[in-house]
Tab-separated table of C-alpha atoms in Angstrom:
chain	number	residue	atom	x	y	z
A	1	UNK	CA	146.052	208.332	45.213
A	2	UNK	CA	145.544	211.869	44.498
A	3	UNK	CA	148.946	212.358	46.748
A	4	UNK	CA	150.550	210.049	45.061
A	5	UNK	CA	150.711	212.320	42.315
A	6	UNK	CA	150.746	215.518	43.999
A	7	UNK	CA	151.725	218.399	42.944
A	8	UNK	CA	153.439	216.802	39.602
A	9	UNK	CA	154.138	212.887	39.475
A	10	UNK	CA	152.880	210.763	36.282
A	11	UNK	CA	151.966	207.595	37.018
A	12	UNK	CA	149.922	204.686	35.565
A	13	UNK	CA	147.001	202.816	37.199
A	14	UNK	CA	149.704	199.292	37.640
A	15	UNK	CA	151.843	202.082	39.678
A	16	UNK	CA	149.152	203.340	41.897
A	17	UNK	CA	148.184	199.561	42.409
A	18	UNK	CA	152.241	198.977	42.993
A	19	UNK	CA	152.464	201.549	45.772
A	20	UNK	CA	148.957	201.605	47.496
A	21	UNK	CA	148.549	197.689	47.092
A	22	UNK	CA	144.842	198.463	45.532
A	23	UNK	CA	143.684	195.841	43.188
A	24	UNK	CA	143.442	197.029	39.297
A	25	UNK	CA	139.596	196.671	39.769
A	26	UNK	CA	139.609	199.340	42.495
A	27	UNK	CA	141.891	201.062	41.091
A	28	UNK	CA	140.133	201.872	38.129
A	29	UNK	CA	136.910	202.294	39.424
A	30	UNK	CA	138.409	205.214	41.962
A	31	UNK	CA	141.018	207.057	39.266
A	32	UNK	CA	138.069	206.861	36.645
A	33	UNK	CA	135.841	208.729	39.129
A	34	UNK	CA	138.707	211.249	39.794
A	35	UNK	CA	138.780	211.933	35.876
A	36	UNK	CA	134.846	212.186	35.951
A	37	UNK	CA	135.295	214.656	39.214
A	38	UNK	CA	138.045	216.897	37.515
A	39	UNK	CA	140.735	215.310	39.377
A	40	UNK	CA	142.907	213.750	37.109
A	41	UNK	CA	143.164	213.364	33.974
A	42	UNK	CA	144.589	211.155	31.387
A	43	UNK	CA	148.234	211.940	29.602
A	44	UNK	CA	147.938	209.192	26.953
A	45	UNK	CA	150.950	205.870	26.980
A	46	UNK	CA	154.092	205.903	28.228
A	47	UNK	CA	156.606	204.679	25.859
A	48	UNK	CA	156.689	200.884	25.654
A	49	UNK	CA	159.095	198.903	28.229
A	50	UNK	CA	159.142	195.505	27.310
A	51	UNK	CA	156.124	193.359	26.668
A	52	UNK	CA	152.729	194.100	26.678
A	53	UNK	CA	150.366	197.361	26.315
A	54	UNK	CA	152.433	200.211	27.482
A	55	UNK	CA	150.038	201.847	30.383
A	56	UNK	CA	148.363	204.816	30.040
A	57	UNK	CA	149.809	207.946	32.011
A	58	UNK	CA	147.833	209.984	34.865
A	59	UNK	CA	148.231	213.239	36.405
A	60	UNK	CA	146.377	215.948	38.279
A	61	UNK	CA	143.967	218.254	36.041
A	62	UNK	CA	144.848	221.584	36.518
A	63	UNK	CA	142.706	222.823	33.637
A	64	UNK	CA	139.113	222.133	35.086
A	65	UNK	CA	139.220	222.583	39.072
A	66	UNK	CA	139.784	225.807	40.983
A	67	UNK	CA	140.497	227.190	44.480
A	68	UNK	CA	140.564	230.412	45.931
A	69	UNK	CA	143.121	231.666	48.799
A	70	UNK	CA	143.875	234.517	50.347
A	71	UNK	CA	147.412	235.544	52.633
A	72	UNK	CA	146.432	237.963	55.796
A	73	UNK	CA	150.269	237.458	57.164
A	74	UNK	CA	151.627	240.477	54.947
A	75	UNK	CA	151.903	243.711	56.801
A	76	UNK	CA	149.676	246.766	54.736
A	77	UNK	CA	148.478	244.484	52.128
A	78	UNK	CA	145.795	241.253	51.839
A	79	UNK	CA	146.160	238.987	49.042
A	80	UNK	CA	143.951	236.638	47.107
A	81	UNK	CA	144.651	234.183	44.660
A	82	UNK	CA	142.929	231.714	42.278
A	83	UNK	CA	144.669	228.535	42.277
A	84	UNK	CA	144.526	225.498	40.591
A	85	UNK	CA	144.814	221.830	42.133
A	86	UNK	CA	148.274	221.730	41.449
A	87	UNK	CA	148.158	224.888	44.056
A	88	UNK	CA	149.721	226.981	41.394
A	89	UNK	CA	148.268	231.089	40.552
A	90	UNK	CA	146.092	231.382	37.748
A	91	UNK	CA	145.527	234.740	38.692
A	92	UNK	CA	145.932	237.361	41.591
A	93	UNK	CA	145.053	240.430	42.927
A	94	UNK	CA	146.060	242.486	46.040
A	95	UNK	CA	143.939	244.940	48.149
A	96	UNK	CA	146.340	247.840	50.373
A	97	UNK	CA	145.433	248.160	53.666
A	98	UNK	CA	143.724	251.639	54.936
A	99	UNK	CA	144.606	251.358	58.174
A	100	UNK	CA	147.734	249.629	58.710
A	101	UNK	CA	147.818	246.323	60.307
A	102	UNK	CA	143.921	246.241	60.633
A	103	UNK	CA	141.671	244.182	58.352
A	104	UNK	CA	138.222	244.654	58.193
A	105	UNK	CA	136.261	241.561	57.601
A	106	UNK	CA	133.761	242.854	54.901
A	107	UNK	CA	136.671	243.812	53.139
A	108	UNK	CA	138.029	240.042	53.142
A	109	UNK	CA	134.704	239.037	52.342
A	110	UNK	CA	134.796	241.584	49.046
A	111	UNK	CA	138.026	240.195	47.932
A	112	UNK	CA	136.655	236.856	48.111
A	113	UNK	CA	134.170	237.520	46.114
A	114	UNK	CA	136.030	239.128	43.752
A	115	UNK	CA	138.635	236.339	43.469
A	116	UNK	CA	134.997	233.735	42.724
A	117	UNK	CA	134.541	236.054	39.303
A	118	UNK	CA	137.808	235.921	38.166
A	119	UNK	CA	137.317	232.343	38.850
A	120	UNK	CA	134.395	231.354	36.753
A	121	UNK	CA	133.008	227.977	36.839
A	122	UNK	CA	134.979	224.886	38.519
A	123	UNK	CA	134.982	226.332	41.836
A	124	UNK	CA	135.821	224.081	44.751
A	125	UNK	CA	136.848	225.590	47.840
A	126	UNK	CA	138.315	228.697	49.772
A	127	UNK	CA	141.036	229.223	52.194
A	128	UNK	CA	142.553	232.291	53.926
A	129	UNK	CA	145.593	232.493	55.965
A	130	UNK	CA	145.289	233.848	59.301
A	131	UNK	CA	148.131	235.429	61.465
A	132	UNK	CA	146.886	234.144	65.485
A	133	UNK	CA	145.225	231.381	66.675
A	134	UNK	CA	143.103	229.389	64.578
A	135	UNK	CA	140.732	226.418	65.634
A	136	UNK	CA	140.331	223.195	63.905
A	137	UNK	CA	136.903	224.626	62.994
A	138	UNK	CA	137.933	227.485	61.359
A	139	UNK	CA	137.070	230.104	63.756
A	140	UNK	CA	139.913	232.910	64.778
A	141	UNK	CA	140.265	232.576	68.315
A	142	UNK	CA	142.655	235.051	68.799
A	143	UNK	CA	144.845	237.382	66.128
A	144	UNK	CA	146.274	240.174	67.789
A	145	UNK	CA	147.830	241.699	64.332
A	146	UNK	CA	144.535	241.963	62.730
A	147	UNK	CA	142.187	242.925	65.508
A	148	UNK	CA	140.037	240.069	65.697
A	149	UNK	CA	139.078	237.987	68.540
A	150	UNK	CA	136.175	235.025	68.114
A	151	UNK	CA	135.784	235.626	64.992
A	152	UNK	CA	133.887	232.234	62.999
A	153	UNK	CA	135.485	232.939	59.610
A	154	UNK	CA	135.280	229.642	58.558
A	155	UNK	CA	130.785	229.720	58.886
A	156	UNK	CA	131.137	232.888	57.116
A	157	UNK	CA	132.675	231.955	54.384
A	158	UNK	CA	130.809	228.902	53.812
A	159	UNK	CA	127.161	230.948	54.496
A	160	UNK	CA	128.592	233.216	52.583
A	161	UNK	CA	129.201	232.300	49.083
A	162	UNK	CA	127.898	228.072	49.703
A	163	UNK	CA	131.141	226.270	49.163
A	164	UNK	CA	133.744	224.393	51.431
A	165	UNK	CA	135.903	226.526	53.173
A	166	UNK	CA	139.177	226.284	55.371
A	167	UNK	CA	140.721	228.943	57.693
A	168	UNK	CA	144.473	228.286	59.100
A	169	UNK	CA	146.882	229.359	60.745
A	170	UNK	CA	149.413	231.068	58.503
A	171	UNK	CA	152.534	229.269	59.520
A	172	UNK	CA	150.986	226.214	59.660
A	173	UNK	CA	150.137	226.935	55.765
A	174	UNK	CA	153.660	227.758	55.074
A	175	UNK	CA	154.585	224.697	56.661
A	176	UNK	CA	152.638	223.098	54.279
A	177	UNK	CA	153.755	224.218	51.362
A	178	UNK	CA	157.434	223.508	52.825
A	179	UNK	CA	156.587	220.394	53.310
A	180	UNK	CA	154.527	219.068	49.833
A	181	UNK	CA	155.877	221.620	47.559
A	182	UNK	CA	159.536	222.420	49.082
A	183	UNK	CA	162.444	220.401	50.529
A	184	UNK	CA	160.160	220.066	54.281
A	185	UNK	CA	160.804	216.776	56.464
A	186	UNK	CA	158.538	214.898	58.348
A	187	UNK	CA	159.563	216.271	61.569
A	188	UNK	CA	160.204	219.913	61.171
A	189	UNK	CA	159.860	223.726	62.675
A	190	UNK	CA	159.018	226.485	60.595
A	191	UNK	CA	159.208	230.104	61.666
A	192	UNK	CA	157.301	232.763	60.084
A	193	UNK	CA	158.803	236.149	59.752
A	194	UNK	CA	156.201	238.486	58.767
A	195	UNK	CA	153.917	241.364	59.963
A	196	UNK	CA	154.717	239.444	63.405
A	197	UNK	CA	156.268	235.991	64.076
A	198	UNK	CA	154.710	232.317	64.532
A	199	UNK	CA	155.958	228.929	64.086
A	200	UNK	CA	154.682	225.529	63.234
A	201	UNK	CA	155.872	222.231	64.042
A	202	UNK	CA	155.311	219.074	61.844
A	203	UNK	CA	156.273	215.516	64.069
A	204	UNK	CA	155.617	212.516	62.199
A	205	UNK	CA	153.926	214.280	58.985
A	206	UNK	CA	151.167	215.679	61.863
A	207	UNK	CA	150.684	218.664	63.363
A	208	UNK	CA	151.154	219.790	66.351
A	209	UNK	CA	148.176	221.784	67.325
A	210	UNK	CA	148.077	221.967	71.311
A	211	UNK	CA	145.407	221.802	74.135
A	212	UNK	CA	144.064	225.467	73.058
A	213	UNK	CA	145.244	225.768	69.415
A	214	UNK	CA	147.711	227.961	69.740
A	215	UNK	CA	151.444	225.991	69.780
A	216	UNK	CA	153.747	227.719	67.508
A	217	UNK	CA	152.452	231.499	69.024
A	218	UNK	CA	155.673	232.200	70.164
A	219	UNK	CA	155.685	236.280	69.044
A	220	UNK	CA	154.874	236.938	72.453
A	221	UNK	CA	156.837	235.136	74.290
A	222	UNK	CA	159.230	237.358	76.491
A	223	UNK	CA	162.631	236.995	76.184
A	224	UNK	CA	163.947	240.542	77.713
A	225	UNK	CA	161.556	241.765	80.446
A	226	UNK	CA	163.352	245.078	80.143
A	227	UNK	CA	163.572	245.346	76.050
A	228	UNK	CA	161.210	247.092	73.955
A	229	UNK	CA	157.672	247.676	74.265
A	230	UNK	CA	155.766	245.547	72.261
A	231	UNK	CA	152.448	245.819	70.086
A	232	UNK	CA	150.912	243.372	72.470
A	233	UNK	CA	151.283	245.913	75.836
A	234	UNK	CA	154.127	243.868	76.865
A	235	UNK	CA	158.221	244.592	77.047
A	236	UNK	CA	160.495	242.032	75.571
A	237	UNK	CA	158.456	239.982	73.220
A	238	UNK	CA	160.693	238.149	70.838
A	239	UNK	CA	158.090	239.761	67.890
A	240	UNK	CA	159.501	243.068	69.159
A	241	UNK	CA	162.927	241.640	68.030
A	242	UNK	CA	162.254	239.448	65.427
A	243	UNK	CA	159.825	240.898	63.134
A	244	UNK	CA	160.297	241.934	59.998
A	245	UNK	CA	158.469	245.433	60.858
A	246	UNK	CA	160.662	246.069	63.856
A	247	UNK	CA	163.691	244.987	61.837
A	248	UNK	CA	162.780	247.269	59.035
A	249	UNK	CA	162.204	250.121	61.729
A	250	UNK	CA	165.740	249.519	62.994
A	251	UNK	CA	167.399	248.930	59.888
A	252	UNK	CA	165.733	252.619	58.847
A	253	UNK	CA	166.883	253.571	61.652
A	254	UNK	CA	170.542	252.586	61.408
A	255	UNK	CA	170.988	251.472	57.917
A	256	UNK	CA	175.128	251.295	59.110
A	257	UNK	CA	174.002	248.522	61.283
A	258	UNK	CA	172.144	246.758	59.211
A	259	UNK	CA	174.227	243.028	59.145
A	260	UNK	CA	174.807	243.386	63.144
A	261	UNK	CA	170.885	244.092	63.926
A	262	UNK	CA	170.344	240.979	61.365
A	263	UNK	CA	173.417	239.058	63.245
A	264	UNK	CA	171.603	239.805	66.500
A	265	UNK	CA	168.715	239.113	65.296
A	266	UNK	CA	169.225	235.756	64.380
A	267	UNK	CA	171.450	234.867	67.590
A	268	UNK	CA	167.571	236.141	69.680
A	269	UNK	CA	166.232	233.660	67.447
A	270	UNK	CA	167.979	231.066	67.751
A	271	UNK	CA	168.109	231.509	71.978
A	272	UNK	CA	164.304	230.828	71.551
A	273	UNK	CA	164.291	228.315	69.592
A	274	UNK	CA	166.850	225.727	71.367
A	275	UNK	CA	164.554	224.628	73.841
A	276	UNK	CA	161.698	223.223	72.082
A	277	UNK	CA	164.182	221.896	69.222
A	278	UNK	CA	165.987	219.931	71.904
A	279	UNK	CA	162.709	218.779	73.369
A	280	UNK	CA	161.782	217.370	70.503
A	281	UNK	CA	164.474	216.097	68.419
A	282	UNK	CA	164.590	218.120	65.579
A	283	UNK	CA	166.998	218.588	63.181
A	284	UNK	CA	165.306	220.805	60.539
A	285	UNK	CA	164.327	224.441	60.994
A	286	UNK	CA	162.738	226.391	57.949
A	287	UNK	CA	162.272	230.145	58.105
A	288	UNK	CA	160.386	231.634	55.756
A	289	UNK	CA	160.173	235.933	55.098
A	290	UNK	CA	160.945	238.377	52.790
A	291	UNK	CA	164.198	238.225	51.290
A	292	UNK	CA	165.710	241.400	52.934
A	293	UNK	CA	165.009	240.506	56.082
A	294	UNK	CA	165.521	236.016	56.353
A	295	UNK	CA	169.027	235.861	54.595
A	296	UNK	CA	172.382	234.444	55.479
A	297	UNK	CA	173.119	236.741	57.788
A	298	UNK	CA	170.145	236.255	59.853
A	299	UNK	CA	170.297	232.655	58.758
A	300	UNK	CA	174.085	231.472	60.025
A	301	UNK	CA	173.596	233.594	63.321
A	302	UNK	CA	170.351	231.489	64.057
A	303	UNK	CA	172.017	228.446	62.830
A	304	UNK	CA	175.395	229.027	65.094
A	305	UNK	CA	173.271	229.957	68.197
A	306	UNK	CA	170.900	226.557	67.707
A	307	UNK	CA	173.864	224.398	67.800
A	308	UNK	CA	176.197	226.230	69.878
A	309	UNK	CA	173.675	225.999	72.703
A	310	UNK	CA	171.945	222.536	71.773
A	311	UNK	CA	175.718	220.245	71.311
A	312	UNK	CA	175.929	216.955	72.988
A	313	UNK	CA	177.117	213.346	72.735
A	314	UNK	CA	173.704	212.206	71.335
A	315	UNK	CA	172.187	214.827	69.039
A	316	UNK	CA	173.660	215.243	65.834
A	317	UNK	CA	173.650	219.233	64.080
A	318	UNK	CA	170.654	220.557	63.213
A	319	UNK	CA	169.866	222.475	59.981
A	320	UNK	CA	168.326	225.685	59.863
A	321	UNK	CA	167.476	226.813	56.352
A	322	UNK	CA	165.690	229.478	54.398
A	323	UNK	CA	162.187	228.288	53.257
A	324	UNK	CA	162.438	228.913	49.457
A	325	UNK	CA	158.934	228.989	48.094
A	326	UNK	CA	159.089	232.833	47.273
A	327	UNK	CA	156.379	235.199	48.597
A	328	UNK	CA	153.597	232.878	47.833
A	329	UNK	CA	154.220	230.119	50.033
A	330	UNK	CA	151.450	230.919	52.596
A	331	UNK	CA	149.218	231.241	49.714
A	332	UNK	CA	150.080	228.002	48.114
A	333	UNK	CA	149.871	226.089	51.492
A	334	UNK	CA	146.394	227.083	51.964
A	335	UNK	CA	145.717	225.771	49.015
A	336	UNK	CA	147.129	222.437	49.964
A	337	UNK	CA	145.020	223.158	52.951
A	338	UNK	CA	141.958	222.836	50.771
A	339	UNK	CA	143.065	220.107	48.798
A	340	UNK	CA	143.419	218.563	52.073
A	341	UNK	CA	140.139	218.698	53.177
A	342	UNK	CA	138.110	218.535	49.338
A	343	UNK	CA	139.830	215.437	48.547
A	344	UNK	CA	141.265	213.845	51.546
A	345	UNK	CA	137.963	213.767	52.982
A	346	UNK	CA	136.136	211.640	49.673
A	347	UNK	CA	137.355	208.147	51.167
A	348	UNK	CA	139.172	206.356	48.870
A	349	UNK	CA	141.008	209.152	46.960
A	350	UNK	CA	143.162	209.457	50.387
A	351	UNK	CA	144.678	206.507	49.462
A	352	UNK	CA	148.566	206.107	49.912
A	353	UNK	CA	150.642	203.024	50.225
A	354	UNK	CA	150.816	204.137	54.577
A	355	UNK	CA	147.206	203.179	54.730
A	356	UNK	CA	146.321	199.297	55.267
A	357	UNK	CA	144.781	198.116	52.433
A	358	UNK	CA	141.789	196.522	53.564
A	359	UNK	CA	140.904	200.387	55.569
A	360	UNK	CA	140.997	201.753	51.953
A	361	UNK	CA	139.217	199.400	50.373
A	362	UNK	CA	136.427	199.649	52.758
A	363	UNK	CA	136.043	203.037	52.207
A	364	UNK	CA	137.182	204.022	56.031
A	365	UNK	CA	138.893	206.870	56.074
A	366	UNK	CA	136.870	209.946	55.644
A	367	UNK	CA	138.130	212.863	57.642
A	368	UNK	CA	141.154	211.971	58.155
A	369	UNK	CA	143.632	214.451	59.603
A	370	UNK	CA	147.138	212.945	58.870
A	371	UNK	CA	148.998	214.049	55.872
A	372	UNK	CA	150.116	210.736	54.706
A	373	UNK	CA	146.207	210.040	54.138
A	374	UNK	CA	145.737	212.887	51.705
């Protein structure tokens, strides 16, 4: 239910009962323990349509509940948010770097905590976006931009300061925020441009994860064996191409060039992105960076190179598109991250009208991982 009306839908209890096929009975018993929890909260009648007593509006409380985020993808800077279940800011703060690229995990652990006093009471979870590999469990397996290998965030966190907490990937929570808060598909790619350069892929409204956590790393992937060296020891990585820092540095550089190195920029892009677009029959490709860098010239050079290389007689055009959340989309996606895993883990709040009806009303799905059930 509670994605029913997420992030901003009003409906009545008869509509919930309409599209999840709940009974009123349930129905009320599950949106009235919502309201108790903080969840929801009543918006008073709609006006009257008809006969009878005009139902009585709900929505998601954004007054009571909060979350706290925080975005390691931004190159010199970390930044931490509180949010509320709506995965809006109520307020945010930003820490510069001291050395660069690296972050030092006390120093994520300190903003944390200074995000929880801003906070106050209502406190439900934490999440933090992570540039690298990321497992299910919330441990960093592997982040090459901030220095850390193994490192169990997640446990931290949780030991920590005693409340839920969920570490991702940070394209895969700008993905998610494409896809719940933006104009995302259920089968899409989105490509991060940041300090570095990672993608996530959405098939079916799931995730595509891999054997070892890590699909969507494609920063490192070589795509010139003789281009430039890249932060990784390697030559050729399509991060040394693509990144915003290395596009920056060239831009600086050369500001004359600036449209042709975002023109070529976009064409190296694209040549690395029409194979697994092709494989799997996608049609939508979000890119989400900073403004001066993911723009229409990078943009229609990506977008002539995907189709110029993908045509055929059975695959219609394929879209790519700038993802327009702003510079807090990685933040707001770990908050639907959290939301996620607070509420789509309490049984029947993960009810949608995708879920058979006798699975929800026996209280079955705890833990489940697919978006439609949140």
């Amino acid at each position: 239910m509670f994605q029913l009306l997420f992030p901003g839908r009003q409906l009545s209890r008869a509509d919930l009962c309409k599209e999840t096929g709940l009974s009123r009975a349930t129905a009320t018993d599950v949106t009235g323990e919502m309201i108790d929890d903080g969840l929801l909260r009543e918006l008073g009648s709609r006006k009257r349509d008809g006969r009878g007593k005009p139902g009585t509006l709900l929505a998601i409380d954004t007054d009571v509940l909060r979350l706290i985020c925080i975005d390691l993808s931004r190159p010199y800077v970390m930044t931490g948010a509180v949010m509320d279940l709506r995965a809006r800011i109520v307020e945010r703060r930003e820490r510069v770097l001291d050395d660069g690229d690296r972050v030092d995990l006390d120093d994520v652990l300190s903003l944390v905590g200074q995000m929880i006093r801003l906070a106050g009471s209502g406190l439900v979870g934490i999440g933090v976006a992570v540039p690298g590999v990321v497992s299910g469990a919330g441990r960093v397996i592997s982040s090459s931009n901030l220095g850390w290998d193994d490192v169990e965030l997640r446990d931290m966190l949780e030991g920590e300061f005693s409340l839920p907490a969920r570490v991702d990937n940070d394209a895969n929570a700008a993905l998610l925020a494409d896809h719940f808060l933006g104009h995302g598909n259920p089968n899409c790619l989105l490509v991060q441009i940041t300090r570095g350069i990672g993608a996530s892929v959405l098939l079916n409204d799931e995730f595509v994860d891999g054997d070892d956590h890590a699909a969507g790393e494609i920063g490192h992937v070589v795509i010139d064996p003789n281009g430039p060296a890249c932060t990784c020891g390697k030559r050729g990585c399509l991060e040394a191409y693509v990144s915003a820092i290395a596009l920056r540095d060239r831009i600086r550089r050369d500001p004359n060039r600036r449209a042709d190195i975002l023109a070529e920029a976009g064409a190296r892009l694209g040549e690395a992105l029409v194979m697994p677009v092709s494989l799997l029959n996608l049609h939508d490709i979000a890119v989400y960076g900073p403004p001066d860098i993911v723009g229409e010239t990078l943009l229609n050079a990506c977008d002539e190179t995907v189709n110029s290389l993908s045509r055929n007689d059975y695959q219609s055009g394929m879209r790519v598109r700038r993802c327009e959340l702003g510079d807090d989309a990685t933040l707001r996606g770990q908050a639907v991250s959290v939301l996620r895993e607070i509420v789509g883990g309490r049984g029947l709040y993960a009810a949608t009208t995708q879920v058979d009806k006798s699975c929800l009303e026996a209280a079955q799905l705890d833990g489940c991982s697919k978006l439609r059930c949140y």
